[in-house]
mmCIF file of C-alpha atoms and ligand atoms in Angstrom:
data_model
loop_
_atom_site.group_PDB
_atom_site.id
_atom_site.type_symbol
_atom_site.label_atom_id
_atom_site.label_comp_id
_atom_site.label_asym_id
_atom_site.label_seq_id
_atom_site.Cartn_x
_atom_site.Cartn_y
_atom_site.Cartn_z
ATOM 1 C CA MET P 1 -58.152 56.693 -6.561
ATOM 2 C CA LYS P 2 -59.714 54.939 -3.583
ATOM 3 C CA GLY P 3 -58.559 51.462 -2.674
ATOM 4 C CA ILE P 4 -58.303 48.896 0.074
ATOM 5 C CA ILE P 5 -54.725 48.472 1.213
ATOM 6 C CA TYR P 6 -53.113 45.848 3.398
ATOM 7 C CA PRO P 7 -50.182 47.921 4.791
ATOM 8 C CA LYS P 8 -48.920 44.825 6.636
ATOM 9 C CA PRO P 9 -50.398 41.482 7.782
ATOM 10 C CA HIS P 10 -53.515 41.674 10.000
ATOM 11 C CA CYS P 11 -54.255 45.251 8.976
ATOM 12 C CA TRP P 12 -56.357 46.904 6.252
ATOM 13 C CA LYS P 13 -57.310 50.465 5.326
ATOM 14 C CA TYR P 14 -59.668 52.133 2.855
ATOM 15 C CA GLN P 15 -57.721 55.119 1.598
ATOM 16 C CA ASP P 16 -56.461 57.237 -1.286
ATOM 17 C CA THR P 17 -53.722 55.570 -3.274
ATOM 18 C CA PRO P 18 -52.000 56.621 -6.529
ATOM 19 C CA THR P 19 -53.821 55.561 -9.714
ATOM 20 C CA PRO P 20 -51.503 53.111 -11.541
ATOM 21 C CA GLN P 21 -50.187 54.245 -14.923
ATOM 22 C CA PRO P 22 -49.943 51.790 -17.839
ATOM 23 C CA GLY P 23 -46.549 51.182 -19.470
ATOM 24 C CA PRO P 24 -46.284 50.923 -23.302
ATOM 25 C CA GLU P 25 -47.632 47.332 -23.373
ATOM 26 C CA ASP P 26 -50.084 47.694 -20.481
ATOM 27 C CA VAL P 27 -53.805 48.233 -20.101
ATOM 28 C CA LEU P 28 -55.447 50.338 -17.378
ATOM 29 C CA ILE P 29 -58.756 48.802 -16.279
ATOM 30 C CA ARG P 30 -61.573 50.515 -14.359
ATOM 31 C CA ILE P 31 -62.755 47.793 -11.970
ATOM 32 C CA LYS P 32 -66.435 46.861 -12.152
ATOM 33 C CA SER P 33 -66.450 43.633 -10.133
ATOM 34 C CA CYS P 34 -63.967 41.802 -7.909
ATOM 35 C CA GLY P 35 -64.395 38.519 -6.053
ATOM 36 C CA ILE P 36 -63.312 37.956 -2.471
ATOM 37 C CA CYS P 37 -61.304 34.751 -2.151
ATOM 38 C CA ALA P 38 -59.938 32.717 0.750
ATOM 39 C CA THR P 39 -56.509 33.614 -0.695
ATOM 40 C CA ASP P 40 -57.242 37.230 0.316
ATOM 41 C CA LEU P 41 -57.637 35.979 3.874
ATOM 42 C CA HIS P 42 -54.367 33.996 3.674
ATOM 43 C CA ILE P 43 -52.654 37.176 2.457
ATOM 44 C CA TYR P 44 -54.268 39.211 5.250
ATOM 45 C CA ASN P 45 -52.932 36.680 7.767
ATOM 46 C CA GLY P 46 -49.432 36.934 6.271
ATOM 47 C CA GLU P 47 -49.506 33.277 5.167
ATOM 48 C CA PHE P 48 -48.796 33.714 1.463
ATOM 49 C CA ILE P 49 -45.982 35.046 -0.738
ATOM 50 C CA SER P 50 -47.317 38.606 -0.734
ATOM 51 C CA ARG P 51 -45.277 41.754 -0.458
ATOM 52 C CA PHE P 52 -46.739 44.601 1.596
ATOM 53 C CA PRO P 53 -48.145 47.207 1.308
ATOM 54 C CA LEU P 54 -50.567 45.576 -1.123
ATOM 55 C CA VAL P 55 -53.899 46.261 -2.788
ATOM 56 C CA PRO P 56 -55.388 42.722 -2.870
ATOM 57 C CA GLY P 57 -58.019 41.428 -5.332
ATOM 58 C CA HIS P 58 -57.178 38.938 -8.090
ATOM 59 C CA GLU P 59 -60.619 37.820 -9.411
ATOM 60 C CA PHE P 60 -61.907 40.778 -11.371
ATOM 61 C CA SER P 61 -63.392 42.334 -14.463
ATOM 62 C CA GLY P 62 -63.820 45.861 -15.714
ATOM 63 C CA GLU P 63 -63.734 48.363 -18.532
ATOM 64 C CA VAL P 64 -60.571 49.450 -20.335
ATOM 65 C CA ALA P 65 -59.811 53.061 -19.327
ATOM 66 C CA LYS P 66 -56.468 53.609 -21.078
ATOM 67 C CA VAL P 67 -53.955 51.620 -23.151
ATOM 68 C CA GLY P 68 -50.195 51.946 -23.683
ATOM 69 C CA ASP P 69 -48.639 53.039 -27.025
ATOM 70 C CA LYS P 70 -47.850 49.470 -28.071
ATOM 71 C CA VAL P 71 -51.327 48.040 -27.419
ATOM 72 C CA GLU P 72 -53.204 47.578 -30.684
ATOM 73 C CA ASP P 73 -55.960 45.002 -30.223
ATOM 74 C CA ILE P 74 -57.519 46.360 -27.033
ATOM 75 C CA LYS P 75 -59.477 49.618 -27.014
ATOM 76 C CA VAL P 76 -60.753 52.052 -24.407
ATOM 77 C CA GLY P 77 -64.259 50.921 -23.393
ATOM 78 C CA ASP P 78 -63.642 47.187 -24.003
ATOM 79 C CA ARG P 79 -65.182 44.928 -21.345
ATOM 80 C CA VAL P 80 -62.460 42.623 -20.059
ATOM 81 C CA THR P 81 -61.143 40.226 -17.452
ATOM 82 C CA VAL P 82 -57.519 39.431 -16.651
ATOM 83 C CA ASP P 83 -55.375 36.349 -16.076
ATOM 84 C CA ASN P 84 -53.844 37.466 -12.791
ATOM 85 C CA ALA P 85 -51.022 34.886 -12.693
ATOM 86 C CA ILE P 86 -47.587 35.877 -14.013
ATOM 87 C CA TYR P 87 -45.022 33.138 -14.725
ATOM 88 C CA CYS P 88 -41.289 33.426 -15.385
ATOM 89 C CA GLY P 89 -41.266 30.971 -18.308
ATOM 90 C CA ASN P 90 -37.741 29.790 -17.440
ATOM 91 C CA CYS P 91 -37.842 27.701 -14.259
ATOM 92 C CA GLU P 92 -38.040 23.898 -14.018
ATOM 93 C CA PHE P 93 -41.850 23.983 -13.694
ATOM 94 C CA CYS P 94 -42.518 26.543 -16.429
ATOM 95 C CA ARG P 95 -40.383 24.476 -18.810
ATOM 96 C CA ASN P 96 -42.461 21.402 -17.982
ATOM 97 C CA ASN P 97 -45.841 23.004 -18.641
ATOM 98 C CA LYS P 98 -46.645 23.290 -14.920
ATOM 99 C CA GLU P 99 -46.565 27.077 -14.758
ATOM 100 C CA HIS P 100 -48.840 27.230 -11.717
ATOM 101 C CA PHE P 101 -45.902 25.842 -9.695
ATOM 102 C CA CYS P 102 -43.529 28.513 -11.109
ATOM 103 C CA LEU P 103 -40.636 29.135 -8.731
ATOM 104 C CA ASN P 104 -40.847 32.858 -9.494
ATOM 105 C CA PHE P 105 -44.645 33.043 -9.412
ATOM 106 C CA ARG P 106 -46.154 36.516 -9.276
ATOM 107 C CA SER P 107 -49.772 37.585 -9.345
ATOM 108 C CA ILE P 108 -51.866 40.710 -9.597
ATOM 109 C CA GLY P 109 -53.518 41.134 -6.197
ATOM 110 C CA VAL P 110 -50.954 38.907 -4.469
ATOM 111 C CA THR P 111 -47.442 40.179 -5.200
ATOM 112 C CA GLN P 112 -48.449 43.400 -6.949
ATOM 113 C CA ASN P 113 -51.413 45.734 -6.601
ATOM 114 C CA GLY P 114 -54.787 44.233 -7.453
ATOM 115 C CA ALA P 115 -58.425 45.082 -7.906
ATOM 116 C CA PHE P 116 -59.783 46.070 -4.485
ATOM 117 C CA ALA P 117 -59.460 49.569 -5.928
ATOM 118 C CA GLU P 118 -60.858 51.723 -8.711
ATOM 119 C CA TYR P 119 -58.159 50.849 -11.261
ATOM 120 C CA VAL P 120 -55.628 48.122 -11.960
ATOM 121 C CA VAL P 121 -52.876 47.742 -14.564
ATOM 122 C CA ALA P 122 -52.257 44.495 -16.479
ATOM 123 C CA HIS P 123 -49.979 43.502 -19.367
ATOM 124 C CA LYS P 124 -51.898 43.293 -22.665
ATOM 125 C CA SER P 125 -51.141 39.562 -22.994
ATOM 126 C CA HIS P 126 -53.186 38.876 -19.833
ATOM 127 C CA VAL P 127 -56.311 40.796 -20.873
ATOM 128 C CA TYR P 128 -59.336 38.936 -22.277
ATOM 129 C CA ASP P 129 -62.569 40.208 -23.834
ATOM 130 C CA ILE P 130 -65.641 39.034 -21.869
ATOM 131 C CA GLU P 131 -68.099 39.422 -24.768
ATOM 132 C CA ASN P 132 -71.645 39.369 -23.350
ATOM 133 C CA LEU P 133 -70.864 38.070 -19.846
ATOM 134 C CA SER P 134 -71.891 40.348 -16.998
ATOM 135 C CA TYR P 135 -69.037 41.852 -14.983
ATOM 136 C CA ASP P 136 -69.997 39.709 -11.974
ATOM 137 C CA GLU P 137 -69.983 36.551 -14.098
ATOM 138 C CA ALA P 138 -66.634 37.506 -15.630
ATOM 139 C CA SER P 139 -65.038 37.988 -12.211
ATOM 140 C CA PHE P 140 -65.509 34.225 -11.749
ATOM 141 C CA THR P 141 -63.111 33.501 -14.622
ATOM 142 C CA GLU P 142 -60.069 32.985 -12.390
ATOM 143 C CA PRO P 143 -61.627 30.693 -9.746
ATOM 144 C CA LEU P 144 -63.576 28.796 -12.420
ATOM 145 C CA SER P 145 -60.358 28.274 -14.407
ATOM 146 C CA CYS P 146 -58.765 26.776 -11.290
ATOM 147 C CA ALA P 147 -61.741 24.420 -10.843
ATOM 148 C CA ILE P 148 -61.618 23.362 -14.518
ATOM 149 C CA HIS P 149 -57.888 22.682 -14.172
ATOM 150 C CA GLY P 150 -58.600 20.520 -11.104
ATOM 151 C CA LEU P 151 -61.145 18.400 -12.970
ATOM 152 C CA LYS P 152 -58.783 18.101 -15.944
ATOM 153 C CA LEU P 153 -56.107 16.710 -13.623
ATOM 154 C CA LEU P 154 -58.584 14.098 -12.410
ATOM 155 C CA GLY P 155 -59.528 13.231 -15.995
ATOM 156 C CA VAL P 156 -63.190 12.853 -15.030
ATOM 157 C CA THR P 157 -64.991 10.347 -17.257
ATOM 158 C CA PRO P 158 -68.743 10.099 -17.968
ATOM 159 C CA GLY P 159 -70.597 7.851 -15.534
ATOM 160 C CA ALA P 160 -68.122 8.401 -12.708
ATOM 161 C CA GLN P 161 -69.194 8.879 -9.106
ATOM 162 C CA THR P 162 -67.800 12.021 -7.513
ATOM 163 C CA LEU P 163 -67.765 13.307 -3.953
ATOM 164 C CA VAL P 164 -66.950 16.928 -3.106
ATOM 165 C CA PHE P 165 -66.152 18.036 0.441
ATOM 166 C CA GLY P 166 -66.987 21.690 1.039
ATOM 167 C CA ALA P 167 -69.889 23.628 -0.474
ATOM 168 C CA GLY P 168 -68.268 27.055 -0.568
ATOM 169 C CA PRO P 169 -67.817 28.825 -3.923
ATOM 170 C CA ALA P 170 -65.028 26.433 -5.020
ATOM 171 C CA GLY P 171 -66.964 23.308 -4.010
ATOM 172 C CA LEU P 172 -70.095 24.570 -5.762
ATOM 173 C CA MET P 173 -68.155 25.232 -8.971
ATOM 174 C CA LEU P 174 -66.543 21.772 -8.822
ATOM 175 C CA LEU P 175 -69.976 20.237 -8.247
ATOM 176 C CA GLN P 176 -71.419 21.932 -11.333
ATOM 177 C CA LEU P 177 -68.404 20.983 -13.468
ATOM 178 C CA ALA P 178 -68.717 17.356 -12.335
ATOM 179 C CA LYS P 179 -72.378 17.424 -13.396
ATOM 180 C CA TYR P 180 -71.466 18.957 -16.766
ATOM 181 C CA SER P 181 -68.835 16.210 -17.161
ATOM 182 C CA ASP P 182 -71.662 13.653 -17.060
ATOM 183 C CA CYS P 183 -70.812 12.059 -13.733
ATOM 184 C CA SER P 184 -73.605 9.640 -12.853
ATOM 185 C CA LEU P 185 -73.519 10.634 -9.192
ATOM 186 C CA VAL P 186 -72.314 13.843 -7.572
ATOM 187 C CA VAL P 187 -72.443 14.066 -3.786
ATOM 188 C CA ILE P 188 -71.436 17.112 -1.754
ATOM 189 C CA ALA P 189 -70.752 17.192 1.998
ATOM 190 C CA ASP P 190 -70.658 20.273 4.220
ATOM 191 C CA PRO P 191 -71.539 21.285 7.800
ATOM 192 C CA ASN P 192 -73.714 24.235 6.702
ATOM 193 C CA TYR P 193 -77.382 23.662 5.747
ATOM 194 C CA CYS P 194 -77.627 26.933 3.874
ATOM 195 C CA LYS P 195 -74.731 25.932 1.581
ATOM 196 C CA LEU P 196 -76.207 22.450 1.166
ATOM 197 C CA ASP P 197 -79.499 23.957 -0.033
ATOM 198 C CA LYS P 198 -77.549 25.918 -2.641
ATOM 199 C CA ALA P 199 -75.739 22.735 -3.685
ATOM 200 C CA LYS P 200 -79.074 20.954 -4.226
ATOM 201 C CA GLU P 201 -80.327 23.877 -6.267
ATOM 202 C CA LEU P 202 -77.186 23.580 -8.428
ATOM 203 C CA GLY P 203 -77.720 19.900 -9.135
ATOM 204 C CA ALA P 204 -76.122 17.822 -6.357
ATOM 205 C CA ASP P 205 -77.654 14.325 -6.313
ATOM 206 C CA PHE P 206 -77.097 14.220 -2.561
ATOM 207 C CA ALA P 207 -76.163 17.149 -0.310
ATOM 208 C CA ILE P 208 -75.050 15.595 2.960
ATOM 209 C CA PHE P 209 -74.725 17.343 6.297
ATOM 210 C CA ALA P 210 -71.224 16.413 7.487
ATOM 211 C CA ASP P 211 -70.358 17.527 10.996
ATOM 212 C CA ARG P 212 -66.579 17.896 11.023
ATOM 213 C CA SER P 213 -66.357 16.498 14.546
ATOM 214 C CA ASP P 214 -67.789 13.101 13.553
ATOM 215 C CA HIS P 215 -65.821 11.720 10.613
ATOM 216 C CA VAL P 216 -66.759 8.105 11.351
ATOM 217 C CA LYS P 217 -70.460 8.856 10.998
ATOM 218 C CA ASN P 218 -69.843 10.920 7.848
ATOM 219 C CA ARG P 219 -67.934 8.045 6.301
ATOM 220 C CA GLU P 220 -70.788 5.658 7.084
ATOM 221 C CA VAL P 221 -73.409 7.931 5.523
ATOM 222 C CA LEU P 222 -71.300 8.614 2.423
ATOM 223 C CA LEU P 223 -70.417 4.937 1.889
ATOM 224 C CA ASN P 224 -74.087 4.068 2.171
ATOM 225 C CA ILE P 225 -74.619 6.037 -1.021
ATOM 226 C CA ALA P 226 -71.577 4.543 -2.818
ATOM 227 C CA PRO P 227 -70.596 1.299 -1.038
ATOM 228 C CA LEU P 228 -67.395 0.809 -3.081
ATOM 229 C CA GLY P 229 -66.333 4.414 -2.568
ATOM 230 C CA TYR P 230 -66.146 7.224 -5.123
ATOM 231 C CA ASP P 231 -64.141 7.359 -8.352
ATOM 232 C CA TYR P 232 -63.158 10.930 -7.513
ATOM 233 C CA VAL P 233 -63.034 12.530 -4.089
ATOM 234 C CA ILE P 234 -62.313 16.248 -4.015
ATOM 235 C CA ASP P 235 -61.419 18.279 -0.950
ATOM 236 C CA ALA P 236 -62.485 21.902 -1.349
ATOM 237 C CA THR P 237 -62.267 22.751 2.357
ATOM 238 C CA GLY P 238 -58.491 23.110 2.779
ATOM 239 C CA LYS P 239 -58.851 21.415 6.183
ATOM 240 C CA THR P 240 -56.273 18.744 6.995
ATOM 241 C CA GLU P 241 -58.665 16.672 9.109
ATOM 242 C CA VAL P 242 -61.154 16.538 6.230
ATOM 243 C CA GLN P 243 -58.412 15.604 3.751
ATOM 244 C CA GLU P 244 -57.242 12.729 5.958
ATOM 245 C CA ASN P 245 -60.761 11.332 6.038
ATOM 246 C CA CYS P 246 -61.251 11.724 2.282
ATOM 247 C CA LEU P 247 -58.843 8.871 1.624
ATOM 248 C CA TRP P 248 -61.239 6.336 3.173
ATOM 249 C CA LEU P 249 -63.864 7.269 0.629
ATOM 250 C CA VAL P 250 -61.868 6.796 -2.587
ATOM 251 C CA LYS P 251 -62.838 3.741 -4.625
ATOM 252 C CA LYS P 252 -59.981 1.323 -5.466
ATOM 253 C CA GLY P 253 -58.180 2.832 -8.451
ATOM 254 C CA GLY P 254 -59.928 6.160 -7.854
ATOM 255 C CA LYS P 255 -58.348 9.567 -7.417
ATOM 256 C CA PHE P 256 -58.235 12.173 -4.660
ATOM 257 C CA LEU P 257 -57.834 15.869 -5.447
ATOM 258 C CA VAL P 258 -56.716 18.456 -2.904
ATOM 259 C CA PHE P 259 -58.155 21.662 -4.340
ATOM 260 C CA GLY P 260 -57.010 25.094 -3.258
ATOM 261 C CA LEU P 261 -54.143 26.776 -1.533
ATOM 262 C CA ALA P 262 -53.649 23.834 0.796
HETATM 263 ZN ZN1 ZN Y 1 -58.876 33.307 -5.776
HETATM 264 ZN ZN1 ZN Y 2 -41.339 29.755 -13.742
#
């Protein structure tokens, strides 16, 4: 099959690579859609736990092409997505229901071959039917799950005022979830007008241009909208200088969420 390979950090190739074969409890999936994530860039730069050579791609959906002998509930032709994260189940964090901090964390597309290729293999327990979602919609399952988890940690309550820094895909998902959670005010801040237009289209009450070189001015503008600060401030930029300035904008008793691979 064809695939994109990172042979080592700072290097990628489009080349032939062996088609993976499913074990008895595995499912072989023909990839139909795969998201590109900032994590893929971290991996490319050698900044994550990846092992090379690697086929990246962890946000994907596709059609079942083959199943192992011990797979009963999943059939060839099923439209599916996959939970890419693999936890050990035994470490301190797994035993405390915080699997995403697993000390032996593995992931399809991060520590083993992923979906920037024609096929990927996943264990049957990680495969989910996508019903009538499109393949592109279904490839958002992983990043959207992360965003939902973030909002759950905050415990967002109806009527709350929420500020999101960063209007990239993660920020835009968090914005929409905050709206669906009945926040009374959702403000998004970003230095890119094109992204801000998208944020307005998706329901932001205010989409504020925030030049990252002038945090004092940004703070002034954002506190004009919510003079006591915001119940929830979310950083979806991964930038330390933005995170440091977020703290000034949290209302007393409010919460600050650092979202992403920060
Ligand atoms: Zn991702
Ligand atoms: Zn673990």
